[in-house]
Coordinates of C-alpha atoms and ligand atoms in Angstrom, one line a residue:
X1 CA 110.3 79.9 123.7
X2 CA 111.0 80.4 119.9
X3 CA 112.6 78.0 117.7
X4 CA 113.8 75.4 117.7
X5 CA 109.8 75.4 119.4
X6 CA 107.7 77.1 116.9
X7 CA 108.4 76.3 113.3
X8 CA 106.5 78.8 110.9
X9 CA 107.1 76.2 108.0
X10 CA 105.8 73.5 109.5
X11 CA 102.3 74.7 108.0
X12 CA 103.8 75.4 104.9
X13 CA 104.6 72.0 103.9
X14 CA 101.5 71.0 101.5
X15 CA 99.3 72.5 99.2
X16 CA 96.2 70.8 101.7
X17 CA 97.8 72.1 104.6
X18 CA 98.4 75.5 103.5
X19 CA 94.6 75.7 102.2
X20 CA 93.5 74.6 105.7
X21 CA 95.3 77.3 107.5
X22 CA 94.6 80.3 104.7
X23 CA 93.2 83.3 106.0
X24 CA 91.7 84.9 103.1
X25 CA 89.7 82.6 100.4
X26 CA 87.5 84.1 96.9
X27 CA 84.8 83.8 96.5
X28 CA 82.4 84.5 93.2
X29 CA 79.7 85.6 95.7
X30 CA 81.0 88.4 96.4
X31 CA 82.2 89.7 93.2
X32 CA 80.8 91.9 91.0
X33 CA 81.8 92.0 87.0
X34 CA 81.6 95.3 85.4
X35 CA 79.7 95.4 81.3
X36 CA 80.0 98.1 79.1
X37 CA 76.7 98.0 76.8
X38 CA 76.7 99.8 73.6
X39 CA 74.0 100.3 71.3
X40 CA 73.2 98.1 68.1
X41 CA 72.5 94.4 67.7
X42 CA 75.2 91.3 67.7
X43 CA 78.2 93.7 68.6
X44 CA 81.0 92.3 70.6
X45 CA 83.8 94.7 70.2
X46 CA 86.6 93.6 72.0
X47 CA 88.2 97.0 74.2
X48 CA 92.1 97.2 72.8
X49 CA 93.7 98.0 75.8
X50 CA 91.5 95.3 77.3
X51 CA 91.5 92.0 76.1
X52 CA 89.0 89.7 77.0
X53 CA 86.6 92.3 77.6
X54 CA 83.6 93.4 75.2
X55 CA 81.5 96.3 74.2
X56 CA 78.3 94.3 73.8
X57 CA 74.6 95.1 72.1
X58 CA 71.7 94.3 74.6
X59 CA 71.5 91.2 73.3
X60 CA 75.4 89.7 73.7
X61 CA 74.6 91.8 77.4
X62 CA 71.7 89.5 78.3
X63 CA 73.9 86.4 77.4
X64 CA 76.8 87.9 78.9
X65 CA 74.4 88.3 82.1
X66 CA 73.0 84.4 81.9
X67 CA 76.5 83.2 81.8
X68 CA 77.8 85.8 85.2
X69 CA 74.5 84.3 86.8
X70 CA 75.5 80.9 86.2
X71 CA 78.9 81.1 87.6
X72 CA 77.6 82.4 90.9
X73 CA 78.8 86.1 90.4
X74 CA 76.9 88.2 93.0
X75 CA 75.6 90.7 90.2
X76 CA 77.1 92.8 87.3
X77 CA 77.6 96.6 87.3
X78 CA 76.8 98.5 84.2
X79 CA 77.8 101.3 82.4
X80 CA 76.3 102.4 79.1
X81 CA 77.6 103.8 75.8
X82 CA 75.1 105.8 74.2
X83 CA 74.1 106.7 71.0
X84 CA 74.1 110.1 71.3
X85 CA 75.8 112.5 73.5
X86 CA 75.1 115.9 74.6
X87 CA 76.1 119.1 77.5
X88 CA 72.8 117.4 79.4
X89 CA 73.4 114.0 79.2
X90 CA 70.5 113.3 78.5
X91 CA 71.1 109.9 77.2
X92 CA 71.8 108.6 81.2
X93 CA 68.5 109.4 82.4
X94 CA 66.0 109.1 79.7
X95 CA 63.6 106.2 80.6
X96 CA 65.0 104.9 77.2
X97 CA 68.4 105.3 77.2
X98 CA 71.1 102.2 76.8
X99 CA 71.2 101.2 80.3
X100 CA 67.4 101.8 80.7
X101 CA 66.7 99.2 78.1
X102 CA 69.5 97.3 78.7
X103 CA 68.3 96.8 82.4
X104 CA 64.5 96.0 81.1
X105 CA 65.9 93.0 78.7
X106 CA 68.8 91.5 81.4
X107 CA 65.6 91.8 84.1
X108 CA 63.6 89.6 81.4
X109 CA 65.9 86.7 81.0
X110 CA 67.9 86.4 84.2
X111 CA 66.1 86.5 87.8
X112 CA 68.6 86.4 90.8
X113 CA 71.7 88.1 89.2
X114 CA 72.0 91.6 90.8
X115 CA 71.8 94.3 88.4
X116 CA 73.6 97.4 89.6
X117 CA 74.3 100.1 87.5
X118 CA 77.4 103.2 87.6
X119 CA 75.7 106.4 88.2
X120 CA 77.5 109.1 86.5
X121 CA 77.4 111.5 83.6
X122 CA 80.7 110.7 81.5
X123 CA 80.0 108.3 78.9
X124 CA 76.8 110.8 78.1
X125 CA 78.4 114.1 78.1
X126 CA 80.3 115.5 74.8
X127 CA 83.0 116.8 77.0
X128 CA 83.3 113.9 78.8
X129 CA 83.1 115.3 82.2
X130 CA 81.2 113.5 85.5
X131 CA 78.6 116.7 85.6
X132 CA 77.1 120.0 84.2
X133 CA 80.0 122.3 82.6
X134 CA 79.7 126.1 82.6
X135 CA 82.7 128.6 82.7
X136 CA 84.7 125.1 81.9
X137 CA 83.7 124.0 85.2
X138 CA 82.3 121.1 86.4
X139 CA 78.8 122.4 89.0
X140 CA 78.5 120.8 91.8
X141 CA 75.1 121.5 92.3
X142 CA 73.0 121.5 89.0
X143 CA 74.8 118.3 88.9
X144 CA 73.4 116.4 91.6
X145 CA 69.6 116.5 90.5
X146 CA 70.8 114.5 87.1
X147 CA 72.4 112.0 88.9
X148 CA 69.1 111.9 90.8
X149 CA 67.2 111.7 87.5
X150 CA 69.6 108.8 86.2
X151 CA 69.5 107.0 89.7
X152 CA 65.9 107.2 89.9
X153 CA 65.5 105.6 86.1
X154 CA 67.8 102.8 86.8
X155 CA 65.6 101.7 89.1
X156 CA 62.4 102.6 87.5
X157 CA 63.8 100.6 84.4
X158 CA 65.1 97.7 87.1
X159 CA 68.3 98.7 88.8
X160 CA 68.4 96.4 92.1
X161 CA 71.3 98.7 93.4
X162 CA 72.5 102.3 92.2
X163 CA 76.7 102.9 92.5
X164 CA 77.2 106.4 91.8
X165 CA 80.6 107.2 90.6
X166 CA 80.5 111.1 89.8
X167 CA 82.2 112.7 92.5
X168 CA 79.9 115.6 93.5
X169 CA 79.5 116.8 96.7
X170 CA 76.3 115.5 98.3
X171 CA 75.1 113.5 95.8
X172 CA 74.7 110.4 97.8
X173 CA 72.0 112.4 99.6
X174 CA 70.0 113.5 96.7
X175 CA 70.1 110.1 95.3
X176 CA 68.8 109.2 98.3
X177 CA 66.2 111.4 98.6
X178 CA 64.8 111.4 94.8
X179 CA 64.7 107.0 95.3
X180 CA 62.6 107.5 98.5
X181 CA 60.5 110.3 97.2
X182 CA 59.7 107.5 94.5
X183 CA 58.7 105.1 96.7
X184 CA 62.2 103.0 96.3
X185 CA 62.8 103.2 99.8
X186 CA 64.6 99.5 99.8
X187 CA 67.0 99.6 96.7
X188 CA 70.7 99.8 97.9
X189 CA 73.5 103.0 97.4
X190 CA 76.6 101.1 96.8
X191 CA 78.9 104.2 96.3
X192 CA 82.4 104.8 94.9
X193 CA 83.5 107.2 98.4
X194 CA 87.0 107.2 98.0
X195 CA 87.3 107.2 93.9
X196 CA 91.0 109.1 92.7
X197 CA 91.5 110.6 90.0
X198 CA 93.9 107.8 88.8
X199 CA 96.0 107.0 85.7
X200 CA 94.3 103.4 86.3
X201 CA 91.4 104.2 84.2
X202 CA 92.7 104.9 81.2
X203 CA 91.6 102.0 79.4
X204 CA 87.9 102.2 80.6
X205 CA 88.3 105.9 78.7
X206 CA 89.1 103.6 75.8
X207 CA 85.7 101.4 76.2
X208 CA 83.1 104.1 77.8
X209 CA 84.5 106.7 75.4
X210 CA 84.7 109.1 78.1
X211 CA 88.1 110.9 78.1
X212 CA 87.4 114.5 78.6
X213 CA 87.5 116.9 75.6
X214 CA 89.7 119.2 77.8
X215 CA 91.5 119.4 81.1
X216 CA 90.9 116.7 83.2
X217 CA 89.5 115.4 86.4
X218 CA 91.5 117.0 89.6
X219 CA 89.0 118.7 90.5
X220 CA 85.9 116.5 91.6
X221 CA 88.5 113.1 92.2
X222 CA 90.7 112.9 94.7
X223 CA 94.7 113.5 94.9
X224 CA 96.3 110.6 95.2
X225 CA 98.7 111.1 97.9
X226 CA 95.4 111.7 100.3
X227 CA 94.4 109.1 102.6
X228 CA 92.7 111.3 105.7
X229 CA 90.7 112.8 103.1
X230 CA 89.6 109.2 102.0
X231 CA 87.9 108.6 105.0
X232 CA 85.9 111.9 105.5
X233 CA 84.9 111.0 102.2
X234 CA 83.5 108.1 103.4
X235 CA 82.8 109.6 106.6
X236 CA 80.1 111.5 104.8
X237 CA 78.9 109.4 102.2
X238 CA 77.7 107.3 105.0
X239 CA 76.4 110.1 107.0
X240 CA 74.2 110.8 103.6
X241 CA 72.8 107.3 103.4
X242 CA 75.6 105.1 102.0
X243 CA 75.0 101.0 102.5
X244 CA 78.0 100.2 101.0
X245 CA 81.2 102.2 100.5
X246 CA 83.9 101.5 97.7
X247 CA 87.7 102.6 97.4
X248 CA 88.7 102.7 93.8
X249 CA 90.9 101.4 92.2
X250 CA 92.2 99.0 94.4
X251 CA 95.8 97.6 94.3
X252 CA 97.5 101.3 94.5
X253 CA 95.7 101.9 97.6
X254 CA 95.5 99.0 99.8
X255 CA 96.0 101.3 102.3
X256 CA 93.3 103.2 102.0
X257 CA 91.1 99.9 102.0
X258 CA 92.8 98.6 105.0
X259 CA 92.2 101.6 107.0
X260 CA 88.3 102.0 105.7
X261 CA 88.1 98.5 107.2
X262 CA 89.4 99.8 110.1
X263 CA 87.1 102.6 110.8
X264 CA 83.7 101.5 109.4
X265 CA 81.4 98.8 110.2
X266 CA 79.4 99.1 106.7
X267 CA 80.4 96.8 103.6
X268 CA 83.4 97.7 101.9
X269 CA 83.9 97.1 97.9
X270 CA 87.1 97.5 95.8
X271 CA 87.2 97.9 92.0
X272 CA 90.0 96.5 90.6
X273 CA 89.8 99.1 87.7
X274 CA 90.6 98.6 83.8
X275 CA 94.0 100.0 84.4
X276 CA 95.0 97.0 86.7
X277 CA 93.5 94.3 84.4
X278 CA 95.4 95.8 81.5
X279 CA 98.6 95.6 83.4
X280 CA 98.4 92.0 84.2
X281 CA 97.1 91.2 80.5
X282 CA 100.0 93.1 78.9
X283 CA 102.9 91.7 81.2
X284 CA 100.9 88.3 80.3
X285 CA 101.5 88.6 76.8
X286 CA 105.0 89.9 76.6
X287 CA 105.9 86.5 78.5
X288 CA 107.1 89.1 81.7
X289 CA 104.7 87.3 84.4
X290 CA 102.8 83.9 85.0
X291 CA 98.6 85.5 84.5
X292 CA 97.4 83.3 86.4
X293 CA 99.4 83.4 89.2
X294 CA 98.8 87.0 89.7
X295 CA 95.6 87.4 88.8
X296 CA 95.0 85.1 91.8
X297 CA 97.6 87.1 93.7
X298 CA 96.1 90.9 93.2
X299 CA 92.5 89.6 93.8
X300 CA 93.0 87.8 96.9
X301 CA 95.4 90.9 98.3
X302 CA 92.5 93.1 97.6
X303 CA 90.6 90.9 100.1
X304 CA 92.9 90.4 102.3
X305 CA 93.6 94.4 102.8
X306 CA 90.1 94.7 103.8
X307 CA 87.4 94.5 100.7
X308 CA 84.1 92.5 101.3
X309 CA 83.2 92.9 98.0
X310 CA 85.5 93.1 94.8
X311 CA 84.5 94.5 91.6
X312 CA 86.8 93.0 88.9
X313 CA 86.7 92.4 84.9
X314 CA 88.1 89.1 86.0
X315 CA 85.2 88.2 87.9
X316 CA 84.0 85.7 84.9
X317 CA 87.2 84.0 85.0
X318 CA 87.7 83.5 88.3
X319 CA 84.6 81.9 88.7
X320 CA 85.5 79.4 86.5
X321 CA 89.3 79.4 88.2
X322 CA 87.9 78.5 91.5
Ligands
LIG401 C1 82.9 107.2 85.5 C2 84.0 105.7 85.6 C3 85.2 105.3 85.7 C4 85.5 104.2 86.3 C5 84.3 104.1 86.7 N1 82.9 104.5 86.6 C6 85.9 106.5 84.9 C7 86.4 107.5 85.2 O1 86.3 108.1 86.2 O2 87.0 108.3 84.8 C8 86.4 103.4 85.7 C9 86.8 102.1 85.9 C10 87.9 100.9 85.5 O3 88.8 102.3 84.7 O4 87.9 100.3 85.6 N2 82.8 108.0 85.6

């Protein structure tokens, strides 16, 4: 018998009650914090379109990694901004590349934190695409070897986990094979499995200097209107050996997160990307929204949709709020 037997408002009467019956909770131990490492010393350059986020030289990245560890956050996701870019993204797989050096320095100072690396070429190529270019097109198969070399060099330098974000076909298998043949059988792979060609990456490309010099990424990243295709991408990555799968961006793709959660049993990550961050920051600066409330609502929604793991530029701040 519905009303008056059932009154939904009973359990909403106080914060204690609401807290008791809350279905979704945020926790720092399921969050990952992305950081951008750049050359130099004592560098801490704020990214214009991402207030509160910085390009950090290795010394400062070590500091931030310490803070992240102390905050109880699971790990950091490292992006590198190399001294020099070239056509073959040499710095990406150079033993003395920016990420490799950062990994060694952080590993030396921070014991527990998970060091996860973004494996992609776009920050390292002059043209800003995620692979090798020939005839104005990104070449899939020749790119795989460079991605595999990159992943191996990251793990060799101390990465706990690699996260390929390039969206080349077959890269999960290629990286898994390369890691295994080097004896890194136990290094997990988190694949950006359903990664869309999104306008929400704009601020990141300013942060990482990775805007394509010509064309766009639509021939390799996914077409935003497609959902079933995301499930195929995810299934393929799991078959190829992905340990964790990711949906990216997050807020505009909650349906994809929910469907992936339903259909697959592997751990699921979602990436609240730079544009999602920038929108909240911009609207808060204009005085149009309540900043902290929006941060909590947006990140909670991503977990409610089904994400186990949340990659977010708000990780450090959330750890403090929580
Ligand atoms: C590299 C990469 C990108 C992001 C993560 N890895 C940029 C892109 O694909 O253009 C975006 C992250 C963000 O926007 O916060 N390929």
